[in-house]
PDB file of C-alpha atoms in Angstrom:
ATOM      1  CA  MET A  13      -3.922  15.549 -29.206  1.00 50.00           C
ATOM      2  CA  ASN A  14      -0.736  13.684 -29.994  1.00 73.00           C
ATOM      3  CA  GLU A  15      -1.532  10.062 -29.299  1.00 83.00           C
ATOM      4  CA  ILE A  16       0.504   6.888 -29.969  1.00 85.00           C
ATOM      5  CA  ILE A  17      -1.451   3.605 -29.940  1.00 89.00           C
ATOM      6  CA  ILE A  18       0.508   0.382 -29.685  1.00 89.00           C
ATOM      7  CA  TYR A  19      -0.942  -3.076 -30.023  1.00 90.00           C
ATOM      8  CA  SER A  20       0.505  -6.408 -28.849  1.00 89.00           C
ATOM      9  CA  ASN A  21       2.321  -8.470 -31.303  1.00 89.00           C
ATOM     10  CA  ARG A  22      -0.178 -11.207 -32.278  1.00 91.00           C
ATOM     11  CA  GLY A  23       2.542 -13.617 -33.271  1.00 92.00           C
ATOM     12  CA  LYS A  24       4.274 -13.563 -29.822  1.00 90.00           C
ATOM     13  CA  LEU A  25       0.944 -13.733 -28.131  1.00 91.00           C
ATOM     14  CA  PHE A  26      -0.009 -16.877 -30.142  1.00 94.00           C
ATOM     15  CA  VAL A  27       3.337 -18.440 -29.061  1.00 94.00           C
ATOM     16  CA  LEU A  28       2.765 -17.484 -25.490  1.00 93.00           C
ATOM     17  CA  GLY A  29      -0.816 -19.090 -25.666  1.00 94.00           C
ATOM     18  CA  PHE A  30       0.422 -22.211 -27.189  1.00 97.00           C
ATOM     19  CA  LEU A  31       3.237 -22.589 -24.698  1.00 97.00           C
ATOM     20  CA  SER A  32       0.609 -22.190 -21.933  1.00 97.00           C
ATOM     21  CA  PHE A  33      -1.491 -24.851 -23.547  1.00 97.00           C
ATOM     22  CA  VAL A  34       1.625 -27.222 -23.560  1.00 98.00           C
ATOM     23  CA  PHE A  35       2.068 -26.543 -19.845  1.00 97.00           C
ATOM     24  CA  VAL A  36      -1.596 -27.279 -19.240  1.00 98.00           C
ATOM     25  CA  VAL A  37      -1.022 -30.659 -20.858  1.00 97.00           C
ATOM     26  CA  VAL A  38       2.146 -31.241 -18.843  1.00 97.00           C
ATOM     27  CA  GLY A  39       0.235 -30.440 -15.633  1.00 96.00           C
ATOM     28  CA  SER A  40      -2.576 -32.732 -16.613  1.00 96.00           C
ATOM     29  CA  THR A  41      -0.134 -35.414 -17.182  1.00 95.00           C
ATOM     30  CA  MET A  42       1.548 -34.892 -13.772  1.00 94.00           C
ATOM     31  CA  TYR A  43      -1.920 -34.798 -12.184  1.00 94.00           C
ATOM     32  CA  THR A  44      -3.054 -38.077 -13.800  1.00 93.00           C
ATOM     33  CA  SER A  45       0.429 -39.788 -13.065  1.00 91.00           C
ATOM     34  CA  GLY A  46       0.133 -38.660  -9.364  1.00 87.00           C
ATOM     35  CA  GLY A  47      -3.101 -40.661  -9.110  1.00 80.00           C
ATOM     36  CA  ALA A  48      -1.274 -43.858 -10.116  1.00 82.00           C
ATOM     37  CA  GLU A  49       1.576 -43.319  -7.723  1.00 80.00           C
ATOM     38  CA  GLU A  50       1.143 -44.119  -4.067  1.00 82.00           C
ATOM     39  CA  GLY A  51       2.367 -42.155  -1.115  1.00 84.00           C
ATOM     40  CA  ALA A  52       3.720 -38.667  -0.816  1.00 88.00           C
ATOM     41  CA  PHE A  53       5.412 -38.624  -4.237  1.00 89.00           C
ATOM     42  CA  GLY A  54       1.984 -39.163  -5.945  1.00 89.00           C
ATOM     43  CA  LEU A  55       0.309 -36.406  -3.748  1.00 92.00           C
ATOM     44  CA  TRP A  56       3.041 -34.010  -4.710  1.00 93.00           C
ATOM     45  CA  LEU A  57       2.719 -34.802  -8.385  1.00 93.00           C
ATOM     46  CA  ARG A  58      -0.936 -34.191  -8.014  1.00 94.00           C
ATOM     47  CA  ILE A  59      -0.595 -30.905  -6.209  1.00 95.00           C
ATOM     48  CA  ILE A  60       2.233 -29.637  -8.671  1.00 96.00           C
ATOM     49  CA  GLY A  61       0.000 -30.680 -11.650  1.00 95.00           C
ATOM     50  CA  LEU A  62      -3.023 -29.014 -10.326  1.00 96.00           C
ATOM     51  CA  ILE A  63      -1.089 -25.690  -9.714  1.00 96.00           C
ATOM     52  CA  THR A  64       0.401 -26.007 -13.288  1.00 97.00           C
ATOM     53  CA  ILE A  65      -3.106 -26.595 -14.744  1.00 97.00           C
ATOM     54  CA  LEU A  66      -4.564 -23.546 -12.827  1.00 96.00           C
ATOM     55  CA  PHE A  67      -1.842 -21.107 -13.419  1.00 94.00           C
ATOM     56  CA  PHE A  68      -1.077 -21.926 -17.210  1.00 96.00           C
ATOM     57  CA  GLY A  69      -4.810 -22.425 -17.801  1.00 96.00           C
ATOM     58  CA  LEU A  70      -5.529 -18.893 -16.730  1.00 93.00           C
ATOM     59  CA  CYS A  71      -2.666 -17.643 -18.761  1.00 93.00           C
ATOM     60  CA  MET A  72      -3.868 -19.468 -21.808  1.00 95.00           C
ATOM     61  CA  ILE A  73      -7.412 -18.085 -21.371  1.00 94.00           C
ATOM     62  CA  TYR A  74      -5.909 -14.497 -21.067  1.00 91.00           C
ATOM     63  CA  TYR A  75      -3.885 -14.880 -24.226  1.00 92.00           C
ATOM     64  CA  ILE A  76      -6.795 -16.335 -26.196  1.00 94.00           C
ATOM     65  CA  LYS A  77      -8.944 -13.447 -25.020  1.00 92.00           C
ATOM     66  CA  VAL A  78      -6.380 -10.740 -26.006  1.00 90.00           C
ATOM     67  CA  LEU A  79      -5.972 -12.380 -29.367  1.00 91.00           C
ATOM     68  CA  ILE A  80      -9.787 -12.542 -30.120  1.00 92.00           C
ATOM     69  CA  LYS A  81     -10.675  -9.171 -28.467  1.00 90.00           C
ATOM     70  CA  ARG A  82      -7.985  -6.912 -30.067  1.00 86.00           C
ATOM     71  CA  LYS A  83      -7.570  -3.670 -28.028  1.00 90.00           C
ATOM     72  CA  PRO A  84      -4.424  -1.358 -27.637  1.00 92.00           C
ATOM     73  CA  ALA A  85      -1.798  -2.679 -25.281  1.00 90.00           C
ATOM     74  CA  LEU A  86      -0.413   0.739 -24.653  1.00 90.00           C
ATOM     75  CA  ILE A  87      -1.519   4.458 -25.343  1.00 90.00           C
ATOM     76  CA  VAL A  88       0.911   7.327 -24.845  1.00 89.00           C
ATOM     77  CA  SER A  89      -1.136  10.419 -24.949  1.00 88.00           C
ATOM     78  CA  ASP A  90      -1.180  14.056 -23.473  1.00 86.00           C
ATOM     79  CA  LYS A  91      -3.030  12.668 -20.386  1.00 89.00           C
ATOM     80  CA  GLY A  92      -0.540   9.890 -19.575  1.00 88.00           C
ATOM     81  CA  ILE A  93       0.313   6.387 -20.402  1.00 89.00           C
ATOM     82  CA  THR A  94      -2.606   3.757 -20.585  1.00 91.00           C
ATOM     83  CA  ASP A  95      -1.081   0.241 -19.926  1.00 89.00           C
ATOM     84  CA  HIS A  96      -3.126  -2.736 -20.865  1.00 90.00           C
ATOM     85  CA  SER A  97       0.020  -4.798 -21.870  1.00 87.00           C
ATOM     86  CA  SER A  98      -0.632  -7.622 -19.417  1.00 85.00           C
ATOM     87  CA  TYR A  99      -3.219  -8.859 -17.041  1.00 85.00           C
ATOM     88  CA  ILE A 100      -2.136  -6.569 -14.326  1.00 83.00           C
ATOM     89  CA  GLY A 101      -1.775  -3.537 -16.636  1.00 84.00           C
ATOM     90  CA  ALA A 102      -2.080  -0.359 -14.582  1.00 84.00           C
ATOM     91  CA  GLY A 103      -4.639   1.433 -16.801  1.00 86.00           C
ATOM     92  CA  LEU A 104      -4.181   5.178 -17.176  1.00 90.00           C
ATOM     93  CA  VAL A 105      -1.174   6.670 -15.228  1.00 89.00           C
ATOM     94  CA  ASN A 106      -1.292  10.438 -15.527  1.00 88.00           C
ATOM     95  CA  TRP A 107       1.969  12.297 -16.325  1.00 88.00           C
ATOM     96  CA  GLU A 108       1.619  14.129 -12.940  1.00 89.00           C
ATOM     97  CA  GLU A 109       1.702  10.763 -11.224  1.00 88.00           C
ATOM     98  CA  ILE A 110       4.963   9.610 -12.866  1.00 87.00           C
ATOM     99  CA  ALA A 111       8.359  10.051 -11.080  1.00 85.00           C
ATOM    100  CA  GLY A 112      10.375   8.578 -13.846  1.00 83.00           C
ATOM    101  CA  VAL A 113      10.743   6.010 -16.498  1.00 85.00           C
ATOM    102  CA  ASP A 114      13.635   3.509 -16.999  1.00 84.00           C
ATOM    103  CA  PHE A 115      14.448   0.156 -18.599  1.00 84.00           C
ATOM    104  CA  VAL A 116      14.389  -2.711 -16.083  1.00 85.00           C
ATOM    105  CA  SER A 117      15.297  -6.374 -16.454  1.00 86.00           C
ATOM    106  CA  PHE A 118      13.866  -9.331 -14.574  1.00 86.00           C
ATOM    107  CA  GLY A 119      14.098 -13.037 -15.299  1.00 83.00           C
ATOM    108  CA  GLY A 120      15.843 -12.309 -18.607  1.00 85.00           C
ATOM    109  CA  GLN A 121      13.045 -10.138 -19.926  1.00 86.00           C
ATOM    110  CA  HIS A 122      13.217  -6.378 -20.409  1.00 85.00           C
ATOM    111  CA  TYR A 123      10.491  -3.904 -19.387  1.00 86.00           C
ATOM    112  CA  ILE A 124       9.758  -0.287 -19.493  1.00 86.00           C
ATOM    113  CA  GLY A 125       9.485   0.467 -15.822  1.00 87.00           C
ATOM    114  CA  ILE A 126       7.398   3.377 -14.621  1.00 87.00           C
ATOM    115  CA  TYR A 127       8.214   4.898 -11.073  1.00 87.00           C
ATOM    116  CA  THR A 128       5.125   6.629  -9.675  1.00 88.00           C
ATOM    117  CA  LYS A 129       5.359   9.389  -6.988  1.00 88.00           C
ATOM    118  CA  ASP A 130       3.178   7.279  -4.776  1.00 85.00           C
ATOM    119  CA  PRO A 131       4.576   3.651  -4.501  1.00 82.00           C
ATOM    120  CA  GLU A 132       1.152   2.226  -3.506  1.00 83.00           C
ATOM    121  CA  LEU A 133      -0.761   4.042  -6.371  1.00 84.00           C
ATOM    122  CA  ILE A 134      -1.242   0.915  -8.725  1.00 85.00           C
ATOM    123  CA  ILE A 135      -1.912  -1.539  -5.905  1.00 86.00           C
ATOM    124  CA  ASN A 136      -4.620   0.879  -4.342  1.00 84.00           C
ATOM    125  CA  ARG A 137      -6.345   1.143  -7.813  1.00 84.00           C
ATOM    126  CA  ALA A 138      -6.549  -2.562  -8.237  1.00 83.00           C
ATOM    127  CA  SER A 139      -8.859  -5.071  -6.625  1.00 82.00           C
ATOM    128  CA  GLY A 140      -9.072  -8.806  -6.051  1.00 85.00           C
ATOM    129  CA  LEU A 141      -6.518 -10.944  -7.794  1.00 84.00           C
ATOM    130  CA  LYS A 142      -4.913  -8.006  -9.641  1.00 84.00           C
ATOM    131  CA  ARG A 143      -4.152  -6.380  -6.255  1.00 85.00           C
ATOM    132  CA  VAL A 144      -2.508  -9.464  -5.019  1.00 87.00           C
ATOM    133  CA  LEU A 145      -0.425  -9.816  -8.188  1.00 84.00           C
ATOM    134  CA  ASN A 146       0.497  -6.163  -8.140  1.00 81.00           C
ATOM    135  CA  ARG A 147       1.725  -6.496  -4.619  1.00 82.00           C
ATOM    136  CA  MET A 148       3.773  -9.479  -5.472  1.00 82.00           C
ATOM    137  CA  ASN A 149       5.202  -7.615  -8.493  1.00 77.00           C
ATOM    138  CA  LYS A 150       6.200  -4.727  -6.260  1.00 77.00           C
ATOM    139  CA  GLY A 151       8.232  -7.215  -4.213  1.00 75.00           C
ATOM    140  CA  LEU A 152      10.147  -8.257  -7.334  1.00 82.00           C
ATOM    141  CA  LEU A 153      10.839  -4.833  -8.934  1.00 79.00           C
ATOM    142  CA  ASP A 154      11.145  -1.241  -7.730  1.00 80.00           C
ATOM    143  CA  THR A 155       8.895   0.107 -10.447  1.00 84.00           C
ATOM    144  CA  GLN A 156       5.298   0.213 -10.023  1.00 84.00           C
ATOM    145  CA  VAL A 157       4.236  -0.251 -13.639  1.00 87.00           C
ATOM    146  CA  ASN A 158       6.184  -2.738 -15.865  1.00 86.00           C
ATOM    147  CA  ILE A 159       5.641  -2.989 -19.491  1.00 87.00           C
ATOM    148  CA  PRO A 160       6.955  -6.038 -21.344  1.00 87.00           C
ATOM    149  CA  VAL A 161       8.606  -4.643 -24.458  1.00 85.00           C
ATOM    150  CA  LYS A 162       8.863  -8.130 -26.222  1.00 85.00           C
ATOM    151  CA  THR A 163       5.095  -8.374 -26.662  1.00 85.00           C
ATOM    152  CA  LEU A 164       4.615  -4.763 -28.047  1.00 87.00           C
ATOM    153  CA  ASP A 165       4.326  -4.346 -31.829  1.00 86.00           C
ATOM    154  CA  CYS A 166       6.530  -1.155 -32.112  1.00 83.00           C
ATOM    155  CA  SER A 167       9.875   0.126 -32.134  1.00 79.00           C
ATOM    156  CA  VAL A 168      11.107   0.480 -28.512  1.00 80.00           C
ATOM    157  CA  GLU A 169      13.227   3.414 -29.384  1.00 80.00           C
ATOM    158  CA  GLU A 170      10.295   5.256 -30.820  1.00 80.00           C
ATOM    159  CA  LEU A 171       8.174   4.488 -27.855  1.00 82.00           C
ATOM    160  CA  VAL A 172      10.842   5.670 -25.317  1.00 81.00           C
ATOM    161  CA  ASP A 173      11.400   8.902 -27.398  1.00 80.00           C
ATOM    162  CA  SER A 174       7.622   9.542 -27.221  1.00 81.00           C
ATOM    163  CA  ILE A 175       7.530   8.964 -23.356  1.00 83.00           C
ATOM    164  CA  ASN A 176      10.579  11.148 -22.816  1.00 80.00           C
ATOM    165  CA  THR A 177       8.997  13.996 -25.038  1.00 80.00           C
ATOM    166  CA  HIS A 178       5.846  13.919 -22.971  1.00 79.00           C
ATOM    167  CA  LEU A 179       7.677  13.782 -19.665  1.00 78.00           C
ATOM    168  CA  MET A 180       9.663  16.840 -20.706  1.00 77.00           C
ATOM    169  CA  LYS A 181       6.456  18.737 -21.619  1.00 75.00           C
ATOM    170  CA  GLU A 182       5.203  17.924 -18.186  1.00 69.00           C
ATOM    171  CA  GLU A 183       8.249  19.058 -16.403  1.00 68.00           C
ATOM    172  CA  ALA A 184       8.359  22.392 -18.264  1.00 61.00           C
TER     173      ALA A 184
END
């Protein structure tokens, strides 16, 4: 079995976790300042502060968890691609389920995008918050699986070569 195991870049995850912490502090400041303000402006400050705390607090918890509990972000094997590169990682996507792979960009970030033969495949596999986030993600990009290349601790060229080699084997 020819398997490539790729971990997340710890330095980049630490920076993302730290930035999440900074935004939690900013959100806390906004929430506290909103209590001192009167009227609609104070209410909006509190609402925005609370949303900021919740969103970036969850991001911070995720990054801390990934840093402590080290597991592969991506595995390319004879079975398929196993994606755990983000909170909404798709898990195992078998080669038979993959229609194509391409680079996609969104918000200034580059991703390896995987098109599946069933556009609802990843959404149907997920549940709860992950399902909601995958549905939102589908509205942003055409690809069903999006692997952020910046956070991976590997050469993108080698990864793409490995994926293409496995795809060619599957097509043959």
